[in-house]
Structures are given as C-alpha cells and as structure tokens.
CSV table of C-alpha atoms in Angstrom, one decimal:
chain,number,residue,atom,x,y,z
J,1,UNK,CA,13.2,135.3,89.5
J,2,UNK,CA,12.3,133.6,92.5
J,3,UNK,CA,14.8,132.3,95.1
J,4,UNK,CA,13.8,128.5,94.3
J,5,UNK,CA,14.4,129.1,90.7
J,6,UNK,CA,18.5,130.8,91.6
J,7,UNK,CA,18.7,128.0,94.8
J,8,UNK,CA,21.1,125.5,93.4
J,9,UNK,CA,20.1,122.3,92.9
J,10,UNK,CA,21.8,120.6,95.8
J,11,UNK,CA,20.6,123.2,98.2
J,12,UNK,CA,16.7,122.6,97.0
J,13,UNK,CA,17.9,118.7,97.8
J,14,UNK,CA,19.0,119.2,101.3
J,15,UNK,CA,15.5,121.2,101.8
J,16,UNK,CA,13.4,118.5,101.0
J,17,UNK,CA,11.0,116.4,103.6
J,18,UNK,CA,12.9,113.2,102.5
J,19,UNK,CA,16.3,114.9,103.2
J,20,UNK,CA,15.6,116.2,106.8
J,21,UNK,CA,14.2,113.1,107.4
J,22,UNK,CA,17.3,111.1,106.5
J,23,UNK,CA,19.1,114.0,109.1
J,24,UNK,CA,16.7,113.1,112.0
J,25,UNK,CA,17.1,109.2,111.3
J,26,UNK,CA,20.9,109.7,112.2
J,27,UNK,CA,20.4,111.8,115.1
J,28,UNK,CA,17.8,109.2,116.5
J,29,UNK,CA,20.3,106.6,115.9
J,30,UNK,CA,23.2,108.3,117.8
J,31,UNK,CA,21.3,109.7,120.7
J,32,UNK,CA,19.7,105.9,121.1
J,33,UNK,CA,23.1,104.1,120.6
J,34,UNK,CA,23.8,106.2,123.9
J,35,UNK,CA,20.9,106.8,126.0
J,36,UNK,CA,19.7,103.3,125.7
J,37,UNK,CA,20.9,100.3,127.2
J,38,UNK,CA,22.2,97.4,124.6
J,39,UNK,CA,20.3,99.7,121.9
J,40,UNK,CA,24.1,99.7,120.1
J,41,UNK,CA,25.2,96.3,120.3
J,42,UNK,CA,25.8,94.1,117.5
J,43,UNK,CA,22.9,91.6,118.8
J,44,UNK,CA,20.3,94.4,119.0
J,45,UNK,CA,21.7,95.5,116.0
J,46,UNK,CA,20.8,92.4,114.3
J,47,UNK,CA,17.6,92.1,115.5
J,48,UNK,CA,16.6,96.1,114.5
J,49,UNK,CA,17.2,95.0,111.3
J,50,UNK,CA,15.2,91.9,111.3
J,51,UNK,CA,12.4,93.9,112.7
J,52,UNK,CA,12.3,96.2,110.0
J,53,UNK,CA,12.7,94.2,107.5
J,54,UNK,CA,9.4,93.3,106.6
J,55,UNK,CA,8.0,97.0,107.0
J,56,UNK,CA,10.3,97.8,104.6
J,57,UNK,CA,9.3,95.3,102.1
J,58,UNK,CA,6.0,95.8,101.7
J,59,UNK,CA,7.0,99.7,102.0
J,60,UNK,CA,9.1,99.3,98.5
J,61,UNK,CA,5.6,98.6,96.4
J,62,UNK,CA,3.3,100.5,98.8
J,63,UNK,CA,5.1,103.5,98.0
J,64,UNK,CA,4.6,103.2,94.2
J,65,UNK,CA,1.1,102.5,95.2
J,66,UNK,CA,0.5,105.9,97.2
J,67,UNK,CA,2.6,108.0,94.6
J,68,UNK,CA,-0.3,107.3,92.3
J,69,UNK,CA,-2.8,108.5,95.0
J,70,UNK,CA,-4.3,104.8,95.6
J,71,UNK,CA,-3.7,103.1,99.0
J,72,UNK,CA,-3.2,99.1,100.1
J,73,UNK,CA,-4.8,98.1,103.5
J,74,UNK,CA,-5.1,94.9,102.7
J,75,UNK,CA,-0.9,94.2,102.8
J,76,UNK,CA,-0.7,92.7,106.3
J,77,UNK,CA,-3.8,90.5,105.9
J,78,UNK,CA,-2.3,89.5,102.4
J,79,UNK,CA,0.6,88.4,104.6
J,80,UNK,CA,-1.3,86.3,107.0
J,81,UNK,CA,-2.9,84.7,104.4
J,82,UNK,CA,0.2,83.8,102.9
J,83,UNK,CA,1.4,82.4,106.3
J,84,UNK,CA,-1.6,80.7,106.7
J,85,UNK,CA,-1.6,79.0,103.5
J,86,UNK,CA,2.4,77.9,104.0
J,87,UNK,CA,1.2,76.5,107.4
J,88,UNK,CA,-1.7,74.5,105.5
J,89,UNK,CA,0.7,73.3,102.7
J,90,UNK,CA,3.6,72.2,104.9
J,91,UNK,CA,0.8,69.7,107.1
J,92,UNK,CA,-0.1,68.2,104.3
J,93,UNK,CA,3.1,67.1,103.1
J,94,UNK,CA,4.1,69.5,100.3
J,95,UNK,CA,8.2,70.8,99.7
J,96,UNK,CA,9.4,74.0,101.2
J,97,UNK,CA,10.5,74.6,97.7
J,98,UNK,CA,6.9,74.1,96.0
J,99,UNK,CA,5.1,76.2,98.9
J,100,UNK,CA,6.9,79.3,98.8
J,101,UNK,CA,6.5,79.9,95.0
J,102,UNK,CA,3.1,79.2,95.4
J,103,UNK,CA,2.6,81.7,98.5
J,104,UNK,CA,4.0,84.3,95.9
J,105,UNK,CA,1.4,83.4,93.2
J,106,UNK,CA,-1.4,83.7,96.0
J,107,UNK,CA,0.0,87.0,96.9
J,108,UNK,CA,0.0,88.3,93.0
J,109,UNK,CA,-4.0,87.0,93.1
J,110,UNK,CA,-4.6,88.5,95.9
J,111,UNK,CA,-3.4,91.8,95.2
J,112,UNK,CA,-5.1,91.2,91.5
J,113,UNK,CA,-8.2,91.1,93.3
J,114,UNK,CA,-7.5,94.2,94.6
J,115,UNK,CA,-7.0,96.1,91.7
J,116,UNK,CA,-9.8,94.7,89.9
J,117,UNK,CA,-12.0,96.2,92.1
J,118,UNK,CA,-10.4,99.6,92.4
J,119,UNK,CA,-9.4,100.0,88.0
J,120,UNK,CA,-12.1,98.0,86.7
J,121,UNK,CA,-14.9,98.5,88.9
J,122,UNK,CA,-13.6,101.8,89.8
J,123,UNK,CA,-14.1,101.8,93.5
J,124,UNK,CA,-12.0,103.8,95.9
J,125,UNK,CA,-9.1,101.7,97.0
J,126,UNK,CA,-9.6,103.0,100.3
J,127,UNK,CA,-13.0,101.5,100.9
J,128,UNK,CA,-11.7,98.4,98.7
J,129,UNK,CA,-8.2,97.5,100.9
J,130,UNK,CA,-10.4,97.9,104.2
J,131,UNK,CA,-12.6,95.5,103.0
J,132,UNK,CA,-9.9,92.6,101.5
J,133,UNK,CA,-8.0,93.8,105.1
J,134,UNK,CA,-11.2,91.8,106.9
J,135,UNK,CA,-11.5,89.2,104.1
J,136,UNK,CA,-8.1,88.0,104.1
J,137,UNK,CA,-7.4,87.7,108.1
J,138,UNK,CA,-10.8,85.9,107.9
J,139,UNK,CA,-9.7,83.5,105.5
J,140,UNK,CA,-6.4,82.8,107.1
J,141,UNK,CA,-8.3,82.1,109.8
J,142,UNK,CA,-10.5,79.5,108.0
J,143,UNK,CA,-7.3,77.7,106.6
J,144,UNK,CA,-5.2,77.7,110.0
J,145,UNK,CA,-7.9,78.5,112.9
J,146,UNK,CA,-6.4,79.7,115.7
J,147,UNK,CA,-3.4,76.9,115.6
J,148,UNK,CA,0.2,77.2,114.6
J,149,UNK,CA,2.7,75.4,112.3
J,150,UNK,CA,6.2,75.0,113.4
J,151,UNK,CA,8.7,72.9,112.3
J,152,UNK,CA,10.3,74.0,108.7
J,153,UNK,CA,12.9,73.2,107.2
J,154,UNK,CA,16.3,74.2,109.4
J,155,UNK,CA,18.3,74.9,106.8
J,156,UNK,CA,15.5,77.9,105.4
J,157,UNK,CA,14.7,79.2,109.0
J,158,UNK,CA,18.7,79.5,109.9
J,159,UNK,CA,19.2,81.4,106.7
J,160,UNK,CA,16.9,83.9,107.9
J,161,UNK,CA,17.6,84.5,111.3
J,162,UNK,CA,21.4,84.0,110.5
J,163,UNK,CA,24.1,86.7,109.5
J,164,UNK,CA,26.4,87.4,107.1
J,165,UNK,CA,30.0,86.0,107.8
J,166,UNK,CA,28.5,85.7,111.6
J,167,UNK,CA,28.5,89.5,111.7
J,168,UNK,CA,25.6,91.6,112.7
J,169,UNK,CA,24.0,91.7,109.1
J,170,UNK,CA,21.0,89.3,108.7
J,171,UNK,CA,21.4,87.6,105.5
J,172,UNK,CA,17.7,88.5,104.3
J,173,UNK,CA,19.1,91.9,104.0
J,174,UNK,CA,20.2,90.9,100.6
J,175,UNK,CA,17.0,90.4,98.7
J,176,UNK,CA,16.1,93.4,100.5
J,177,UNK,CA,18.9,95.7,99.3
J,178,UNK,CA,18.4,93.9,95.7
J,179,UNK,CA,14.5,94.8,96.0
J,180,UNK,CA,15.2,98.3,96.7
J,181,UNK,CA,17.6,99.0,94.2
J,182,UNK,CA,15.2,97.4,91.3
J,183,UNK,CA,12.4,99.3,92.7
J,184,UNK,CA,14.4,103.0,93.3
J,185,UNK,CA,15.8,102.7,89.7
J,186,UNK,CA,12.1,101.7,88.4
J,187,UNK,CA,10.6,104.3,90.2
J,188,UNK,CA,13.2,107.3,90.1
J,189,UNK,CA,15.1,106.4,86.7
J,190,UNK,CA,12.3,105.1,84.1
J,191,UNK,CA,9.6,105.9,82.1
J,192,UNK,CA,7.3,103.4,84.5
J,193,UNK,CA,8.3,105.7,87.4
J,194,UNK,CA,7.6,108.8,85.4
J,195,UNK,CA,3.9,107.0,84.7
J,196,UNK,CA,3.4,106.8,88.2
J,197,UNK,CA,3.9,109.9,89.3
J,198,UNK,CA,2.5,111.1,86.3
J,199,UNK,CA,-1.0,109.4,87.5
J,200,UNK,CA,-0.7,110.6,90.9
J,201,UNK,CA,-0.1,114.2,89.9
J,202,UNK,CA,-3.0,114.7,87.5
J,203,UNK,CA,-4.6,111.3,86.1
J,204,UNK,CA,-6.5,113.1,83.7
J,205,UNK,CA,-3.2,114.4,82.5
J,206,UNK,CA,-1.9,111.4,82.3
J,207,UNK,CA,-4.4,109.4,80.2
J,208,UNK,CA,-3.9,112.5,77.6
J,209,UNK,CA,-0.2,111.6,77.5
J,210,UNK,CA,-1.2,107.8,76.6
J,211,UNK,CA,-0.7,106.7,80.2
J,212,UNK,CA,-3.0,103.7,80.7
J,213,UNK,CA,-3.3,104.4,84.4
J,214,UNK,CA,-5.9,101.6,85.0
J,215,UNK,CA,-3.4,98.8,83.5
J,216,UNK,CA,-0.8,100.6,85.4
J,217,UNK,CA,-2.4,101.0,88.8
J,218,UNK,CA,-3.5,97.5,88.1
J,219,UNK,CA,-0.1,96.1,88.1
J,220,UNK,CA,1.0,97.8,91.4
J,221,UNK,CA,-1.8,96.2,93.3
J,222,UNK,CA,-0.4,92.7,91.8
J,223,UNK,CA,3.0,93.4,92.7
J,224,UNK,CA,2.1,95.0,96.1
J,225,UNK,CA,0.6,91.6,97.0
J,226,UNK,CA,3.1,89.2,95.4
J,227,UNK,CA,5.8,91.6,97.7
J,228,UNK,CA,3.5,91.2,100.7
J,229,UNK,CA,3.4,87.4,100.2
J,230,UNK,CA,7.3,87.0,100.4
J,231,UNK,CA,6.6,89.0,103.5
J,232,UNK,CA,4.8,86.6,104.7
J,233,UNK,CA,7.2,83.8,103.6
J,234,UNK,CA,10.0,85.8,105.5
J,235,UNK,CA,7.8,86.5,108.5
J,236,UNK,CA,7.1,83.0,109.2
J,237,UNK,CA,10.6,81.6,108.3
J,238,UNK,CA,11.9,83.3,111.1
J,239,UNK,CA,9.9,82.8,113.7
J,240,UNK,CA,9.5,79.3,112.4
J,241,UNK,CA,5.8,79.8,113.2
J,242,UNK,CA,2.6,79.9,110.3
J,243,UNK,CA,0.0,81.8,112.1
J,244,UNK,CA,-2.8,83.2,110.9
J,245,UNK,CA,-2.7,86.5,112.7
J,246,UNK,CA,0.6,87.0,111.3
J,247,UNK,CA,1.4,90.7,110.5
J,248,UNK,CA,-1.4,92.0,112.5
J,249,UNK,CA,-1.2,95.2,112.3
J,250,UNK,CA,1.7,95.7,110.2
J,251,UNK,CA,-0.3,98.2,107.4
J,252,UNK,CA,-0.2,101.0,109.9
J,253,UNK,CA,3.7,100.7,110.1
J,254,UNK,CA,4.0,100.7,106.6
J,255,UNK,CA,1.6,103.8,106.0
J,256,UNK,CA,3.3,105.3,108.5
J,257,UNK,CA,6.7,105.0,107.5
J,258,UNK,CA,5.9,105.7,103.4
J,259,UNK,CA,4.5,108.9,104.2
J,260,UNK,CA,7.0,109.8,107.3
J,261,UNK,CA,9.4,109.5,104.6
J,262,UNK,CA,7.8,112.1,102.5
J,263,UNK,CA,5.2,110.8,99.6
J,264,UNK,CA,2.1,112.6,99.4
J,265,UNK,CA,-0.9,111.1,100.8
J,266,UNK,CA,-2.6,112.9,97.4
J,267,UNK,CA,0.1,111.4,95.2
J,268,UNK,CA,2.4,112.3,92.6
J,269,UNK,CA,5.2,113.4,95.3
J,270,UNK,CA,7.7,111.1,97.3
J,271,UNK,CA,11.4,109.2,96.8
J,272,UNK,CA,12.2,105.6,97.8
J,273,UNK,CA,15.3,106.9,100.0
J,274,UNK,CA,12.8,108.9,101.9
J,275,UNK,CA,10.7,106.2,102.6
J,276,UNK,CA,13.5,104.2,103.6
J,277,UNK,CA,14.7,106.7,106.1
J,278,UNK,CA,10.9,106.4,107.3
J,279,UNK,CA,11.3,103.0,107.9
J,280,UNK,CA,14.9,102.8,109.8
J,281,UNK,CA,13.7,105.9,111.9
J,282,UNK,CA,9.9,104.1,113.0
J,283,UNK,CA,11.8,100.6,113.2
J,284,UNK,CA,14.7,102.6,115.1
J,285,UNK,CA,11.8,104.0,117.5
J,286,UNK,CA,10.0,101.2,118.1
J,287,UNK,CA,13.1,99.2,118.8
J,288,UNK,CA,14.4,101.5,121.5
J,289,UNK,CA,11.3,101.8,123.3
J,290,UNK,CA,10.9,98.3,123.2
J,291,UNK,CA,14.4,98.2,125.1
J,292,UNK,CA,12.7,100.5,127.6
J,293,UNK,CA,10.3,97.8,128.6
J,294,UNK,CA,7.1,99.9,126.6
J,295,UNK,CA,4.3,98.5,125.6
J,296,UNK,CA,2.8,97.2,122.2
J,297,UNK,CA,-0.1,99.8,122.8
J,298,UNK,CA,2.4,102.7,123.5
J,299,UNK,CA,3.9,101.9,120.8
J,300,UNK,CA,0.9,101.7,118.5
J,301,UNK,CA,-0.1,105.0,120.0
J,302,UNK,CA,4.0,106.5,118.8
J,303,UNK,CA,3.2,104.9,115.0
J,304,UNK,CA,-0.5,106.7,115.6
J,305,UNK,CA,1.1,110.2,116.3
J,306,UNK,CA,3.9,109.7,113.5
J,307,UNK,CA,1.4,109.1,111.1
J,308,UNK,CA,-0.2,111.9,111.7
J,309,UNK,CA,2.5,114.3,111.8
J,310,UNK,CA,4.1,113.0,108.6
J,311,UNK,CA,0.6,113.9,107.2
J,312,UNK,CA,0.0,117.5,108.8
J,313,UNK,CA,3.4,118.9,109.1
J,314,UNK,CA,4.0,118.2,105.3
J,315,UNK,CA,0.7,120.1,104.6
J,316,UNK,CA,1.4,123.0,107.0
J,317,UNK,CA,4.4,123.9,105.6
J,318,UNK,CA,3.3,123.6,102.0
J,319,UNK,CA,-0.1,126.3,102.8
J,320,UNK,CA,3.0,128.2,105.0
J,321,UNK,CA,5.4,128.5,101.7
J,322,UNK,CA,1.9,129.4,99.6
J,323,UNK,CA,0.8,132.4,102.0
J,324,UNK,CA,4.5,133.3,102.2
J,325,UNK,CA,4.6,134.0,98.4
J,326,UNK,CA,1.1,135.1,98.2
J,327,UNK,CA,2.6,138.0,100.6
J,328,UNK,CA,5.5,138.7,98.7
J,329,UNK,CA,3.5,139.3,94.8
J,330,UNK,CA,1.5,141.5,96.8
C-alpha cells in the first residue's frame, strides 16, 4: 500500500499546492504588516482590498474556465469595452440603472462570442482570446477614443469606494464574497463542477459519460464575460472614470494568480480557495511594492516571474514525485 493511500486525509490536504499557498499568503501578510511602512493600516488596508477586487472577480469564472483546459485572454479587453460602452451610454443621456444591466448583457455577448469560436468552430481558445484581446480594446477605443467620462452618479461611486460601518471593509466586498461562495459551491459541491473537471481531465472521457463539454465550455465563456463586464462596471465606478484602456493589462494578473493558486494550466486540477490565496498573495505583493515607491514595469516583471513559477514548480515536483516512485517499484 503506498504512503498516499495510509496518509490521512487531512495530512494529503495540508500537502497540497493550494494549501502551502494559503501558508505563504499569511507569512507575506505578517512580514509586510511589519517591514513596510503604512502596509498595515486600516487605509492601506482598504485600498489592498479594492485593488484586488477586480482580479479576483474575473479570477472566480477564469478558474472554471482553465480547470476545463481552455483559457480567456480576452477578460481585460471585455472590461474596457464594458467601460467604454458605460462611458458612451452615460453622454447620451441614459440611467445609471439601465447602463449597468446592459454592460452585463454586452459582457455575456462578448464572452458568447468567444465560445462560439472555440466549441463550435473548434479553434483553440488560446489563439481565439488573443485575438478578441485586440478586437475588444480596439472597439473600446472606437466608442470612447482616447477621452474619458467622469461624473456618475455620487450615490453609486461612494458605495464603492466606501466601507462598511466606516471600517476598513470596502462595501463591494459583499458581491464579492456572495460570488465566491455561489461559484466555490458550483465548482467544488455539484455535478456542474464535477463536469468541469471532468472535461479538463480527459474530454474524451467525459463526452462518454454524457458530458456535453461544448455546451458546457460554452457557458463558461458567457459567464466569464458577463463577470468581466461587472468588472468593468466596478472598475469605472470607482475611479469615477470610463476609459477605454481600462483594465489594461489586468489578464496577466488573473492568469497569474488562478494558477499561483494551484489549477493546472492542462486542466482538470485546482480549488477556488487556492486561487483565492493566489490572488490576496499577488494583490498583497503588488500592494507592498507599490508602498516601496516601485514601478508598474517592476511590478509587471514580479507578475511575469510568478506566473512562471506557479507553472514550473507545480510541474517539477509532479515529474519529482513520478521518478521518486518509479525508483521505489524498482
């Protein structure tokens, strides 16, 4: 019998990738609350959190996405778009309250489009979400130029930027924490979650089982962009700004932190929780280097090198456990 078959269960849990990365998130947190300056006031506090909140977002659907061994490039443009569009709608006159429901609907179609091309015309959503990347910052560009739209509503932008009970929780962390539950029960606790990683472990498998994985991957895509639109919403909300190069850039953070946290870039492996802990620990990152006075391209190039190691260091210590147990049969 081998020692991961007698290793109880918790042990095996406190093993995983997702696990030690939750442990490292802490440490990280506690050695920047006291090596930085005003990295552990409430006011930095607050604003860590409304940094990472729309990484985290767009992380929630991305990682159902990836678990099924597809990718979405196209989320940060999809966001632009959608802050684009808001900018566009609000000049000509139209309700707050009619604009954002309509930024979510151009989020769904936009992320519709996507999987069209990668179920029904079978393309590789790699090649596809690079492509709908360009299409959509050039489009938000059409609709906005190079201007920006100020001036909401104070009573939305306040909400978002505001706290709870003038603490140091933003109030958008409540849709947040309500989107993460809906999607960690979905994912971790039904049979829609099983599908997924059921498709990313072995699709052919999975279409024997009487998965439809096209339908399935289909639906992702759609929800990946209607979550990216409320991104966008968010995003522009609080800055009280629609610009169309919104987001720029934002899809490497949210690769980045969905497989720091421990989903496969081949699918069928990863938890929300883990991905979560990704996110808090690049946000947490970012945030303190920021502190430090360092600058967007240093911190591009700290996203660049996590990205890479929470694709190679995964894969090294998978081959390391295979040749370790290759050795001991022999």
């Amino acid at each position: 019998m081998s020692d991961k078959a007698t290793r109880p269960a918790w042990l095996s849990r406190l093993a995983s990738w997702d696990a030690a990365v939750i442990v490292v998130t802490i440490v990280v947190l506690v050695i920047a609350s006291g090596a930085v300056e005003n990295f552990g006031t409430s006011r930095n506090f607050t604003f860590l959190l409304l940094d990472l909140l729309p990484i985290a977002l767009v992380a929630l659907p991305m990682t159902f996405v990836v678990v099924t061994g597809e990718i979405d490039l196209s989320v940060a443009s999809t966001l632009g778009l959608t802050s684009a569009v808001m900018g566009d709608l609000w000049n000509r006159g139209m309700t707050i309250e009619s604009i954002i429901p309509l930024c979510l609907v151009l989020g769904a179609v936009l992320g519709a489009l996507n999987g069209f091309f990668v179920t029904v015309l079978k393309l590789p959503s790699l090649a596809v979400t690079i492509g709908t990347l360009a299409l959509y910052r050039g489009l938000a560009f059409v609709v906005l130029g190079d201007s920006a739209v100020a001036d909401f509503p104070r009573d939305y932008t306040s909400w978002v930027t505001g706290t709870i009970s003038d603490g140091p929780i933003p109030n958008v962390l409540i849709p947040l924490v309500v989107l993460a539950v809906v999607f960690g029960v979905v994912l971790h606790a039904t049979p829609i979650g099983r599908a997924v990683f059921a498709a990313g472990a072995n699709e052919q498998a999975a279409r024997f089982a009487g998965i439809r994985v096209g339908h399935l991957k289909f639906w992702l895509y759609v929800v990946s962009g209607a979550v990216a639109g409320l991104a966008g919403v968010l995003w522009t909300l609080r800055y009280s700004s629609a610009r169309a190069d919104n987001g720029f850039g934002l899809e490497l953070a949210v690769v980045a932190a969905v497989l720091l946290g421990g989903v496969s870039i081949f699918g069928g492996k990863g938890t929300l929780p883990g991905v979560l802990a990704g996110v808090v620990l690049l946000a947490t990152l970012q945030n303190a280097l920021r502190l430090q006075d360092v600058s967007n391209e240093a911190l591009n190039i700290v996203t660049g090198v996590l990205l890479i190691i929470s694709v190679l260091l995964p894969n090294l210590v998978t081959r390391t456990r295979a040749s370790l147990r290759r050795r001991a049969t022999t």
